[in-house]
mmCIF file of C-alpha atoms and ligand atoms in Angstrom:
data_model
loop_
_atom_site.group_PDB
_atom_site.id
_atom_site.type_symbol
_atom_site.label_atom_id
_atom_site.label_comp_id
_atom_site.label_asym_id
_atom_site.label_seq_id
_atom_site.Cartn_x
_atom_site.Cartn_y
_atom_site.Cartn_z
ATOM 1 C CA MET A 1 14.562 -32.478 -126.706
ATOM 2 C CA GLN A 2 13.187 -29.342 -125.454
ATOM 3 C CA LYS A 3 10.915 -27.769 -126.696
ATOM 4 C CA LEU A 4 10.891 -24.127 -126.872
ATOM 5 C CA ALA A 5 8.502 -21.181 -127.421
ATOM 6 C CA ILE A 6 9.883 -17.672 -128.226
ATOM 7 C CA ILE A 7 7.220 -14.460 -128.276
ATOM 8 C CA GLY A 8 8.682 -11.529 -130.034
ATOM 9 C CA GLY A 9 10.355 -11.812 -133.641
ATOM 10 C CA GLY A 10 12.541 -8.969 -132.582
ATOM 11 C CA ILE A 11 16.045 -7.469 -132.153
ATOM 12 C CA ILE A 12 16.370 -9.557 -129.072
ATOM 13 C CA GLY A 13 14.016 -12.307 -130.424
ATOM 14 C CA MET A 14 15.659 -13.064 -133.432
ATOM 15 C CA THR A 15 19.122 -13.186 -131.902
ATOM 16 C CA LEU A 16 18.151 -15.541 -129.452
ATOM 17 C CA ALA A 17 16.766 -17.838 -131.995
ATOM 18 C CA ASN A 18 19.690 -18.040 -133.965
ATOM 19 C CA TYR A 19 21.868 -18.777 -131.337
ATOM 20 C CA LEU A 20 19.739 -21.382 -129.641
ATOM 21 C CA ASN A 21 21.710 -24.855 -129.594
ATOM 22 C CA LEU A 22 19.477 -26.989 -132.391
ATOM 23 C CA ASN A 23 20.929 -30.312 -130.599
ATOM 24 C CA LYS A 24 18.774 -29.625 -127.318
ATOM 25 C CA PHE A 25 16.086 -27.059 -128.538
ATOM 26 C CA GLU A 26 13.404 -27.631 -130.781
ATOM 27 C CA VAL A 27 11.991 -23.515 -131.275
ATOM 28 C CA THR A 28 9.235 -22.106 -132.349
ATOM 29 C CA LEU A 29 8.851 -18.293 -132.705
ATOM 30 C CA TYR A 30 5.374 -16.446 -132.665
ATOM 31 C CA ASP A 31 5.449 -12.996 -133.912
ATOM 32 C CA GLU A 32 2.778 -10.760 -134.526
ATOM 33 C CA GLY A 33 4.452 -8.675 -136.388
ATOM 34 C CA VAL A 34 2.164 -5.205 -135.241
ATOM 35 C CA GLY A 35 4.685 -1.760 -134.510
ATOM 36 C CA GLN A 36 7.414 -3.897 -134.381
ATOM 37 C CA ALA A 37 10.305 -1.091 -133.281
ATOM 38 C CA THR A 38 13.167 -3.879 -134.482
ATOM 39 C CA LYS A 39 11.623 -3.035 -138.475
ATOM 40 C CA ALA A 40 10.926 0.185 -137.891
ATOM 41 C CA SER A 41 14.460 1.439 -136.780
ATOM 42 C CA ALA A 42 17.824 2.414 -138.456
ATOM 43 C CA GLY A 43 19.816 2.236 -136.295
ATOM 44 C CA ILE A 44 22.903 4.190 -134.873
ATOM 45 C CA ILE A 45 25.742 1.869 -133.006
ATOM 46 C CA SER A 46 27.791 4.612 -131.029
ATOM 47 C CA PRO A 47 26.711 4.207 -127.437
ATOM 48 C CA TRP A 48 30.221 5.856 -126.217
ATOM 49 C CA LEU A 49 28.992 9.757 -125.720
ATOM 50 C CA SER A 50 25.560 8.713 -124.204
ATOM 51 C CA LYS A 51 25.326 11.813 -121.154
ATOM 52 C CA ARG A 52 22.959 9.163 -119.463
ATOM 53 C CA ARG A 53 24.992 7.963 -116.308
ATOM 54 C CA ASN A 54 23.533 4.957 -115.116
ATOM 55 C CA LYS A 55 26.558 2.591 -115.181
ATOM 56 C CA GLN A 56 24.999 -0.542 -115.917
ATOM 57 C CA TRP A 57 23.138 0.575 -118.632
ATOM 58 C CA TYR A 58 26.427 1.659 -120.303
ATOM 59 C CA ALA A 59 28.278 -1.399 -119.199
ATOM 60 C CA LEU A 60 25.348 -3.404 -121.295
ATOM 61 C CA ALA A 61 25.635 -0.714 -124.555
ATOM 62 C CA LYS A 62 29.106 -1.221 -124.063
ATOM 63 C CA ASP A 63 29.379 -4.611 -124.464
ATOM 64 C CA GLY A 64 26.429 -4.889 -126.696
ATOM 65 C CA ALA A 65 28.942 -2.164 -129.429
ATOM 66 C CA ALA A 66 31.693 -4.260 -128.907
ATOM 67 C CA PHE A 67 29.893 -7.688 -129.730
ATOM 68 C CA PHE A 68 29.231 -6.286 -133.192
ATOM 69 C CA PRO A 69 32.196 -8.004 -134.983
ATOM 70 C CA LYS A 70 31.391 -11.486 -133.765
ATOM 71 C CA LEU A 71 27.698 -11.158 -134.580
ATOM 72 C CA LEU A 72 29.149 -9.708 -138.073
ATOM 73 C CA LEU A 73 31.205 -12.948 -138.597
ATOM 74 C CA ASP A 74 28.186 -15.308 -136.906
ATOM 75 C CA PHE A 75 25.435 -14.228 -139.468
ATOM 76 C CA SER A 76 27.421 -13.605 -141.543
ATOM 77 C CA LEU A 77 25.455 -9.641 -142.194
ATOM 78 C CA THR A 78 26.744 -7.650 -145.246
ATOM 79 C CA PRO A 79 27.476 -4.314 -145.555
ATOM 80 C CA ASP A 80 23.488 -3.290 -146.160
ATOM 81 C CA ILE A 81 22.644 -4.735 -142.951
ATOM 82 C CA TYR A 82 25.568 -3.696 -140.876
ATOM 83 C CA GLN A 83 28.696 -1.297 -141.648
ATOM 84 C CA LYS A 84 31.399 0.001 -139.205
ATOM 85 C CA SER A 85 30.597 3.673 -140.945
ATOM 86 C CA GLY A 86 31.979 5.684 -138.764
ATOM 87 C CA THR A 87 29.895 8.445 -136.673
ATOM 88 C CA LEU A 88 30.540 11.685 -136.908
ATOM 89 C CA ILE A 89 28.959 14.063 -134.229
ATOM 90 C CA PHE A 90 28.372 17.740 -134.647
ATOM 91 C CA ARG A 91 28.334 20.044 -131.787
ATOM 92 C CA PRO A 92 28.366 23.886 -131.087
ATOM 93 C CA GLU A 93 32.477 24.388 -131.365
ATOM 94 C CA ASN A 94 33.194 24.885 -127.868
ATOM 95 C CA GLN A 95 31.683 21.506 -127.173
ATOM 96 C CA LEU A 96 33.715 19.198 -129.075
ATOM 97 C CA ASP A 97 37.114 19.480 -127.122
ATOM 98 C CA GLU A 98 34.496 18.469 -124.317
ATOM 99 C CA LEU A 99 33.672 15.461 -126.586
ATOM 100 C CA TRP A 100 36.897 14.590 -127.480
ATOM 101 C CA THR A 101 37.923 14.340 -123.778
ATOM 102 C CA LEU A 102 35.305 12.164 -123.063
ATOM 103 C CA ALA A 103 35.519 10.266 -126.036
ATOM 104 C CA GLU A 104 39.558 9.238 -125.465
ATOM 105 C CA LEU A 105 39.075 8.646 -121.524
ATOM 106 C CA HIS A 106 36.221 5.947 -122.966
ATOM 107 C CA ARG A 107 38.435 4.005 -125.069
ATOM 108 C CA LYS A 108 40.257 3.283 -122.347
ATOM 109 C CA GLU A 109 38.103 0.349 -121.473
ATOM 110 C CA ALA A 110 36.408 0.475 -124.997
ATOM 111 C CA PRO A 111 39.280 0.280 -127.835
ATOM 112 C CA GLU A 112 36.593 -0.528 -130.243
ATOM 113 C CA ILE A 113 35.857 3.537 -129.977
ATOM 114 C CA GLY A 114 38.562 3.754 -132.687
ATOM 115 C CA GLU A 115 40.365 6.446 -133.625
ATOM 116 C CA ILE A 116 38.955 10.198 -132.210
ATOM 117 C CA SER A 117 39.637 12.918 -134.749
ATOM 118 C CA HIS A 118 38.368 16.360 -134.626
ATOM 119 C CA LEU A 119 37.237 17.280 -138.225
ATOM 120 C CA SER A 120 37.496 20.593 -139.943
ATOM 121 C CA ALA A 121 34.261 22.052 -141.343
ATOM 122 C CA LEU A 122 35.757 21.413 -144.674
ATOM 123 C CA GLU A 123 36.812 17.621 -143.450
ATOM 124 C CA ALA A 124 33.748 17.564 -142.504
ATOM 125 C CA ALA A 125 31.323 18.389 -145.511
ATOM 126 C CA GLU A 126 33.854 16.088 -147.826
ATOM 127 C CA LYS A 127 32.418 12.989 -145.640
ATOM 128 C CA ILE A 128 28.902 13.930 -145.641
ATOM 129 C CA PRO A 129 28.774 16.771 -149.007
ATOM 130 C CA LEU A 130 24.601 17.086 -148.372
ATOM 131 C CA LEU A 131 25.887 18.615 -144.655
ATOM 132 C CA ARG A 132 26.974 22.847 -144.798
ATOM 133 C CA PRO A 133 30.603 22.631 -143.671
ATOM 134 C CA GLN A 134 30.968 23.433 -139.684
ATOM 135 C CA PRO A 135 33.675 21.204 -137.725
ATOM 136 C CA ALA A 136 32.594 18.105 -135.896
ATOM 137 C CA LEU A 137 33.824 14.883 -133.689
ATOM 138 C CA MET A 138 34.898 11.719 -136.245
ATOM 139 C CA ILE A 139 34.715 8.553 -134.208
ATOM 140 C CA SER A 140 35.808 5.530 -136.261
ATOM 141 C CA GLY A 141 34.272 2.551 -134.157
ATOM 142 C CA GLY A 142 30.800 4.048 -134.742
ATOM 143 C CA GLY A 143 28.221 1.307 -136.910
ATOM 144 C CA ARG A 144 25.027 1.294 -138.545
ATOM 145 C CA LEU A 145 22.508 -1.337 -138.193
ATOM 146 C CA ASP A 146 18.989 -1.823 -140.700
ATOM 147 C CA GLY A 147 16.759 -3.093 -138.013
ATOM 148 C CA GLN A 148 14.782 -4.575 -141.365
ATOM 149 C CA ALA A 149 17.166 -6.250 -143.275
ATOM 150 C CA TYR A 150 18.639 -8.036 -140.315
ATOM 151 C CA LEU A 151 15.190 -9.391 -139.412
ATOM 152 C CA THR A 152 14.910 -10.298 -142.842
ATOM 153 C CA HIS A 153 18.568 -12.100 -142.687
ATOM 154 C CA LEU A 154 18.075 -13.695 -139.352
ATOM 155 C CA SER A 155 14.404 -15.577 -140.164
ATOM 156 C CA ASN A 156 15.790 -16.890 -143.656
ATOM 157 C CA ARG A 157 18.754 -18.380 -141.690
ATOM 158 C CA ALA A 158 16.426 -19.683 -138.419
ATOM 159 C CA LYS A 159 14.093 -20.788 -141.580
ATOM 160 C CA ALA A 160 17.212 -22.842 -143.235
ATOM 161 C CA GLN A 161 18.637 -24.196 -140.166
ATOM 162 C CA GLY A 162 15.098 -26.146 -139.587
ATOM 163 C CA MET A 163 13.304 -23.492 -136.888
ATOM 164 C CA LEU A 164 9.649 -22.969 -137.219
ATOM 165 C CA ILE A 165 8.391 -18.774 -137.333
ATOM 166 C CA VAL A 166 4.656 -18.373 -136.946
ATOM 167 C CA GLU A 167 3.439 -15.110 -138.006
ATOM 168 C CA GLN A 168 -0.001 -14.834 -135.170
ATOM 169 C CA SER A 169 -0.360 -13.496 -131.765
ATOM 170 C CA VAL A 170 -0.052 -15.370 -129.249
ATOM 171 C CA ARG A 171 -1.571 -15.485 -125.274
ATOM 172 C CA LEU A 172 0.382 -16.748 -122.652
ATOM 173 C CA ILE A 173 -2.428 -19.474 -119.936
ATOM 174 C CA LYS A 174 0.543 -20.787 -117.994
ATOM 175 C CA GLU A 175 4.353 -19.981 -117.263
ATOM 176 C CA ASN A 176 4.540 -23.405 -119.810
ATOM 177 C CA GLN A 177 1.857 -22.638 -122.144
ATOM 178 C CA LEU A 178 0.308 -20.963 -124.833
ATOM 179 C CA GLU A 179 -2.699 -20.473 -126.899
ATOM 180 C CA VAL A 180 -2.240 -20.621 -130.523
ATOM 181 C CA GLY A 181 -5.166 -19.527 -132.737
ATOM 182 C CA GLY A 182 -7.190 -21.026 -129.832
ATOM 183 C CA GLU A 183 -5.508 -24.060 -129.425
ATOM 184 C CA LEU A 184 -3.327 -24.572 -126.098
ATOM 185 C CA LYS A 185 0.499 -25.690 -126.461
ATOM 186 C CA ASN A 186 2.705 -27.073 -124.045
ATOM 187 C CA TYR A 187 6.159 -25.701 -123.975
ATOM 188 C CA ASP A 188 9.275 -26.849 -121.743
ATOM 189 C CA GLN A 189 10.369 -22.971 -121.704
ATOM 190 C CA ILE A 190 8.891 -20.083 -123.329
ATOM 191 C CA VAL A 191 10.430 -16.721 -123.812
ATOM 192 C CA LEU A 192 9.031 -13.796 -123.826
ATOM 193 C CA THR A 193 11.082 -10.879 -126.120
ATOM 194 C CA PRO A 194 7.515 -9.127 -126.997
ATOM 195 C CA GLY A 195 9.146 -5.099 -126.518
ATOM 196 C CA PRO A 196 6.511 -3.512 -124.795
ATOM 197 C CA HIS A 197 3.584 -6.129 -124.864
ATOM 198 C CA LEU A 198 5.125 -7.704 -122.204
ATOM 199 C CA LYS A 199 3.005 -5.980 -119.554
ATOM 200 C CA GLN A 200 -0.508 -6.903 -121.135
ATOM 201 C CA LEU A 201 1.313 -10.770 -121.960
ATOM 202 C CA LEU A 202 1.967 -11.720 -118.282
ATOM 203 C CA SER A 203 -1.076 -9.516 -116.880
ATOM 204 C CA PRO A 204 -3.775 -12.379 -116.864
ATOM 205 C CA LEU A 205 -1.528 -14.438 -114.750
ATOM 206 C CA GLY A 206 -1.580 -11.581 -112.090
ATOM 207 C CA TYR A 207 2.435 -10.103 -113.067
ATOM 208 C CA GLN A 208 2.769 -6.744 -112.786
ATOM 209 C CA VAL A 209 5.078 -4.968 -115.322
ATOM 210 C CA ASP A 210 7.332 -1.944 -115.519
ATOM 211 C CA ILE A 211 6.889 -0.620 -119.152
ATOM 212 C CA ARG A 212 5.334 1.628 -120.590
ATOM 213 C CA PRO A 213 4.969 2.018 -124.888
ATOM 214 C CA GLN A 214 6.757 5.294 -126.766
ATOM 215 C CA LYS A 215 6.000 5.893 -130.710
ATOM 216 C CA GLY A 216 9.029 6.438 -132.814
ATOM 217 C CA GLN A 217 8.788 7.630 -136.911
ATOM 218 C CA LEU A 218 11.785 7.465 -138.722
ATOM 219 C CA LEU A 219 11.711 9.318 -141.978
ATOM 220 C CA VAL A 220 13.171 7.485 -144.761
ATOM 221 C CA PHE A 221 14.850 9.820 -147.531
ATOM 222 C CA GLN A 222 15.318 8.698 -151.534
ATOM 223 C CA THR A 223 18.622 11.036 -152.794
ATOM 224 C CA ASP A 224 20.538 10.523 -156.111
ATOM 225 C CA ASP A 225 23.380 10.604 -154.816
ATOM 226 C CA PRO A 226 25.267 7.100 -155.117
ATOM 227 C CA HIS A 227 27.368 6.921 -152.679
ATOM 228 C CA THR A 228 25.518 7.787 -149.797
ATOM 229 C CA GLY A 229 26.882 3.762 -148.596
ATOM 230 C CA GLN A 230 30.417 5.703 -147.694
ATOM 231 C CA TRP A 231 29.191 8.164 -145.554
ATOM 232 C CA PRO A 232 29.028 7.797 -141.588
ATOM 233 C CA VAL A 233 26.448 8.442 -139.685
ATOM 234 C CA ALA A 234 26.160 12.046 -138.232
ATOM 235 C CA MET A 235 24.767 12.734 -134.304
ATOM 236 C CA LEU A 236 22.945 15.944 -134.702
ATOM 237 C CA GLU A 237 22.194 18.007 -132.066
ATOM 238 C CA GLY A 238 18.066 17.488 -130.813
ATOM 239 C CA GLU A 239 16.867 14.367 -132.120
ATOM 240 C CA GLY A 240 17.445 14.586 -135.637
ATOM 241 C CA ASP A 241 20.208 12.094 -137.041
ATOM 242 C CA LEU A 242 21.074 11.157 -139.713
ATOM 243 C CA ILE A 243 21.738 7.590 -140.935
ATOM 244 C CA PRO A 244 22.858 7.128 -144.948
ATOM 245 C CA PHE A 245 22.958 3.817 -146.752
ATOM 246 C CA ALA A 246 23.651 2.360 -150.373
ATOM 247 C CA ARG A 247 22.103 3.493 -153.220
ATOM 248 C CA GLY A 248 20.810 7.049 -151.863
ATOM 249 C CA LYS A 249 18.964 5.655 -149.082
ATOM 250 C CA VAL A 250 18.852 8.235 -146.265
ATOM 251 C CA LEU A 251 17.601 7.696 -142.925
ATOM 252 C CA ILE A 252 16.284 10.644 -140.498
ATOM 253 C CA GLY A 253 15.083 9.725 -137.077
ATOM 254 C CA ALA A 254 13.477 9.650 -135.086
ATOM 255 C CA THR A 255 10.576 11.435 -132.801
ATOM 256 C CA HIS A 256 9.411 10.076 -129.447
ATOM 257 C CA GLU A 257 6.275 10.276 -128.443
ATOM 258 C CA ASN A 258 5.479 9.482 -124.674
ATOM 259 C CA GLU A 259 1.733 10.731 -125.729
ATOM 260 C CA GLN A 260 0.690 9.027 -128.662
ATOM 261 C CA ALA A 261 1.955 5.707 -127.004
ATOM 262 C CA TRP A 262 0.605 2.522 -129.457
ATOM 263 C CA ASP A 263 -0.733 5.152 -132.181
ATOM 264 C CA LEU A 264 0.791 3.726 -135.343
ATOM 265 C CA ALA A 265 0.112 6.392 -138.252
ATOM 266 C CA PRO A 266 2.615 8.928 -138.979
ATOM 267 C CA SER A 267 1.865 11.954 -138.047
ATOM 268 C CA LYS A 268 3.939 15.213 -139.967
ATOM 269 C CA ILE A 269 2.781 17.967 -136.746
ATOM 270 C CA ALA A 270 5.006 15.298 -134.720
ATOM 271 C CA TYR A 271 8.049 14.655 -136.918
ATOM 272 C CA SER A 272 8.181 18.275 -138.903
ATOM 273 C CA PRO A 273 10.115 19.434 -135.733
ATOM 274 C CA LEU A 274 12.950 16.782 -136.664
ATOM 275 C CA LEU A 275 12.608 18.284 -140.457
ATOM 276 C CA GLU A 276 13.055 21.614 -138.895
ATOM 277 C CA SER A 277 16.718 20.612 -136.795
ATOM 278 C CA LEU A 278 17.901 18.997 -139.361
ATOM 279 C CA ALA A 279 17.368 22.105 -142.066
ATOM 280 C CA GLN A 280 20.040 23.873 -139.883
ATOM 281 C CA TYR A 281 22.743 21.062 -141.287
ATOM 282 C CA LEU A 282 21.515 20.920 -144.835
ATOM 283 C CA ARG A 283 23.578 22.293 -147.753
ATOM 284 C CA ASP A 284 19.815 23.112 -149.700
ATOM 285 C CA PRO A 285 17.060 21.810 -147.285
ATOM 286 C CA SER A 286 14.635 22.691 -150.211
ATOM 287 C CA ASP A 287 16.076 20.412 -152.372
ATOM 288 C CA PHE A 288 16.851 17.092 -149.906
ATOM 289 C CA LEU A 289 13.276 17.802 -148.083
ATOM 290 C CA THR A 290 10.964 17.304 -151.310
ATOM 291 C CA HIS A 291 12.962 13.659 -151.360
ATOM 292 C CA LEU A 292 10.942 11.899 -148.241
ATOM 293 C CA THR A 293 9.898 8.785 -149.777
ATOM 294 C CA ASP A 294 8.454 6.610 -146.284
ATOM 295 C CA VAL A 295 7.767 7.336 -142.905
ATOM 296 C CA ARG A 296 8.230 4.281 -140.817
ATOM 297 C CA VAL A 297 6.681 3.852 -137.259
ATOM 298 C CA GLY A 298 7.185 1.559 -134.277
ATOM 299 C CA THR A 299 6.779 1.651 -130.292
ATOM 300 C CA ARG A 300 9.664 1.159 -128.039
ATOM 301 C CA ALA A 301 9.582 0.120 -124.556
ATOM 302 C CA TYR A 302 10.720 1.713 -121.434
ATOM 303 C CA THR A 303 10.688 1.033 -117.929
ATOM 304 C CA SER A 304 10.597 3.792 -115.495
ATOM 305 C CA ASP A 305 14.108 4.212 -114.813
ATOM 306 C CA PHE A 306 14.874 3.816 -118.353
ATOM 307 C CA SER A 307 17.114 0.733 -117.990
ATOM 308 C CA PRO A 308 15.852 -2.670 -119.820
ATOM 309 C CA PHE A 309 15.618 -5.929 -118.098
ATOM 310 C CA PHE A 310 16.207 -9.655 -118.879
ATOM 311 C CA GLY A 311 16.974 -13.145 -117.327
ATOM 312 C CA ALA A 312 14.161 -15.317 -115.885
ATOM 313 C CA VAL A 313 10.982 -15.307 -113.932
ATOM 314 C CA THR A 314 10.508 -18.715 -113.559
ATOM 315 C CA ASP A 315 12.366 -21.816 -113.926
ATOM 316 C CA GLN A 316 10.406 -22.014 -117.657
ATOM 317 C CA LEU A 317 9.615 -18.502 -118.284
ATOM 318 C CA LEU A 318 11.923 -16.102 -119.919
ATOM 319 C CA VAL A 319 11.827 -12.326 -120.320
ATOM 320 C CA ALA A 320 13.390 -9.492 -122.113
ATOM 321 C CA SER A 321 11.795 -6.242 -122.687
ATOM 322 C CA GLY A 322 12.319 -2.069 -122.263
ATOM 323 C CA LEU A 323 15.757 -2.084 -124.685
ATOM 324 C CA GLY A 324 13.724 1.777 -124.876
ATOM 325 C CA SER A 325 15.865 3.603 -127.657
ATOM 326 C CA SER A 326 19.001 1.991 -128.117
ATOM 327 C CA GLY A 327 17.581 -1.807 -128.472
ATOM 328 C CA LEU A 328 19.941 -2.368 -131.671
ATOM 329 C CA THR A 329 23.107 -1.489 -129.732
ATOM 330 C CA THR A 330 21.741 -4.093 -126.824
ATOM 331 C CA GLY A 331 19.631 -6.482 -128.697
ATOM 332 C CA PRO A 332 21.703 -8.813 -130.257
ATOM 333 C CA TYR A 333 23.660 -9.360 -126.952
ATOM 334 C CA ILE A 334 20.920 -9.677 -124.799
ATOM 335 C CA GLY A 335 19.481 -12.502 -127.294
ATOM 336 C CA TYR A 336 23.002 -13.984 -127.365
ATOM 337 C CA LEU A 337 23.261 -13.928 -122.975
ATOM 338 C CA LEU A 338 19.782 -15.291 -123.047
ATOM 339 C CA ALA A 339 20.983 -18.186 -125.607
ATOM 340 C CA ASP A 340 24.516 -18.531 -123.569
ATOM 341 C CA PHE A 341 21.679 -19.072 -119.888
ATOM 342 C CA LEU A 342 19.644 -21.561 -122.040
ATOM 343 C CA ASN A 343 22.333 -23.521 -124.143
ATOM 344 C CA ASN A 344 24.977 -23.449 -121.089
ATOM 345 C CA GLY A 345 23.122 -22.044 -118.368
ATOM 346 C CA ASN A 346 25.650 -19.040 -118.205
ATOM 347 C CA LYS A 347 24.265 -15.893 -116.593
ATOM 348 C CA LYS A 348 26.919 -13.575 -117.266
ATOM 349 C CA TRP A 349 24.237 -10.762 -116.774
ATOM 350 C CA SER A 350 24.586 -9.315 -113.145
ATOM 351 C CA ASN A 351 26.797 -6.541 -113.593
ATOM 352 C CA TYR A 352 24.401 -4.829 -116.873
ATOM 353 C CA GLN A 353 21.015 -4.603 -114.775
ATOM 354 C CA LYS A 354 18.637 -4.428 -111.415
ATOM 355 C CA THR A 355 17.496 -7.387 -110.660
ATOM 356 C CA LEU A 356 14.369 -8.517 -112.383
ATOM 357 C CA ASP A 357 11.819 -8.304 -109.057
ATOM 358 C CA HIS A 358 12.785 -4.220 -109.834
ATOM 359 C CA TYR A 359 10.427 -4.290 -112.962
ATOM 360 C CA ILE A 360 8.337 -7.694 -112.809
ATOM 361 C CA ARG A 361 6.219 -8.477 -109.477
HETATM 362 C C1 LIG B 1 11.512 5.028 -134.984
HETATM 363 C C2 LIG B 1 13.280 4.277 -134.287
HETATM 364 C C3 LIG B 1 14.370 4.530 -134.131
HETATM 365 C C4 LIG B 1 15.093 3.354 -133.563
HETATM 366 N N1 LIG B 1 16.667 3.842 -133.932
HETATM 367 C C5 LIG B 1 16.760 2.891 -133.080
HETATM 368 C C6 LIG B 1 18.756 3.495 -132.854
HETATM 369 O O1 LIG B 1 19.303 4.452 -134.206
HETATM 370 N N2 LIG B 1 20.010 2.682 -132.436
HETATM 371 C C7 LIG B 1 19.333 2.135 -131.346
HETATM 372 O O2 LIG B 1 19.859 1.577 -130.574
HETATM 373 N N3 LIG B 1 18.049 1.641 -131.130
HETATM 374 C C8 LIG B 1 16.748 2.552 -132.024
HETATM 375 N N4 LIG B 1 15.976 2.314 -131.998
HETATM 376 C C9 LIG B 1 15.466 1.328 -130.730
HETATM 377 C C10 LIG B 1 15.281 -0.561 -130.737
HETATM 378 O O3 LIG B 1 14.810 -0.445 -132.357
HETATM 379 C C11 LIG B 1 14.166 -1.056 -129.815
HETATM 380 O O4 LIG B 1 14.868 -0.874 -128.931
HETATM 381 C C12 LIG B 1 14.524 -2.727 -129.968
HETATM 382 O O5 LIG B 1 14.211 -2.548 -131.770
HETATM 383 C C13 LIG B 1 13.579 -3.405 -129.659
HETATM 384 O O6 LIG B 1 13.666 -4.890 -129.876
HETATM 385 P P1 LIG B 1 12.889 -5.543 -129.243
HETATM 386 O O7 LIG B 1 13.139 -7.141 -129.752
HETATM 387 O O8 LIG B 1 12.446 -5.633 -127.704
HETATM 388 O O9 LIG B 1 10.764 -5.293 -129.487
HETATM 389 P P2 LIG B 1 10.398 -5.815 -131.161
HETATM 390 O O10 LIG B 1 11.386 -4.879 -132.323
HETATM 391 O O11 LIG B 1 9.379 -4.383 -130.346
HETATM 392 O O12 LIG B 1 9.973 -6.665 -131.195
HETATM 393 C C14 LIG B 1 8.679 -7.515 -130.577
HETATM 394 C C15 LIG B 1 8.010 -8.002 -131.477
HETATM 395 O O13 LIG B 1 7.056 -9.024 -130.650
HETATM 396 C C16 LIG B 1 6.255 -8.923 -131.252
HETATM 397 N N5 LIG B 1 5.015 -9.083 -130.414
HETATM 398 C C17 LIG B 1 4.453 -8.754 -129.063
HETATM 399 N N6 LIG B 1 3.478 -9.121 -128.843
HETATM 400 C C18 LIG B 1 3.094 -10.305 -129.283
HETATM 401 C C19 LIG B 1 2.024 -11.571 -128.894
HETATM 402 N N7 LIG B 1 1.569 -11.760 -127.937
HETATM 403 N N8 LIG B 1 2.761 -12.702 -129.990
HETATM 404 C C20 LIG B 1 2.831 -12.622 -130.633
HETATM 405 N N9 LIG B 1 3.971 -11.371 -131.146
HETATM 406 C C21 LIG B 1 4.185 -10.289 -130.223
HETATM 407 C C22 LIG B 1 5.703 -7.593 -131.935
HETATM 408 O O14 LIG B 1 4.614 -7.438 -132.953
HETATM 409 C C23 LIG B 1 7.358 -7.183 -132.207
HETATM 410 O O15 LIG B 1 7.458 -7.388 -133.655
HETATM 411 C C24 LIG B 1 14.444 2.668 -132.905
HETATM 412 C C25 LIG B 1 13.298 2.664 -131.958
HETATM 413 C C26 LIG B 1 12.325 2.797 -133.191
HETATM 414 C C27 LIG B 1 10.552 2.937 -132.980
#
């Protein structure tokens, strides 16, 4: 049995833990829980119409989205955690044809996009009555993931299988050694999945890491509409997307605040522009905006080229970070690929990223 430690219980670390072969590894997961992006986020899984031109990122995001049906079955995810809800995309009418052509093109390689249809203003308003009528493009394969609910479910599953989950901050002393509460602990394998904290964890060992933190805020509204669980996700123009969940919960997000970096305090000045652009879409803004019940804040990790990276730094040390604003889409698949490497020696990731030395020196 090999002793394996995971540092970071966000979407990568927790998925990895649940895919590891427990006949081969004795697993301990450490998570300090501060500023975690996964817990703050919720969760558009719909990467196909992104304007990004990075082909490796697109391949990873496309395959990450295609991985969800397997994830759903492997971990018995309930609709409160993940649901293929469909995605409504709102753009000025003259851009919808262009998007439709792009979606049809991408569907050849990504059939999981599902049905693509133009909705009239009235049809779109029937899907989400909160919004005033305007035409939209509907993609039936889009989904939504509640990051917090996903982690709770996977954490319970991991504990039930005998894994140790320790809520504590740790330091990396050597490639195979951690300091936990003043005590040194040796491992056969260590996997670092700490989001933007990777730089701080690796720098005492002399590594330079291309990672920067970015603050993100997500707004939680509680409406009295009992049908929100059946609504699709709405991708609006600008940053303010609308992600509905069951029992009246509607999330609006998210901000992208580079200057605020590690700050975890809700800031109205920063999230007000989200509400202003949302108001143009709402049927009754003055009513909806009074139902704000919570503001979630998390810290995303970005690399200079906005691309995730993951893999082995040494025989004993693996890393994954830099998931940016699409980590709910790519994170579970990255966790699975890392587990496949540790369990079986498979390394199926060269198509998805540049080599690690682009990010870690
Ligand atoms: C507001 C917001 C909205 C988002 N919306 C979407 C979306 O709609 N779709 C999408 O695909 N993505 C979205 N994202 C992005 C996505 O949430 C992230 O990319 C993803 O969750 C990152 O996962 P991770 O596992 O790499 O890191 P994290 O979830 O940040 O987890 C890292 C964990 O490591 C812990 N840690 C760090 N250092 C240590 C240490 N020394 N010891 C112990 N523990 C440590 C941290 O406390 C944290 O809990 C959003 C992000 C935010 C903030």
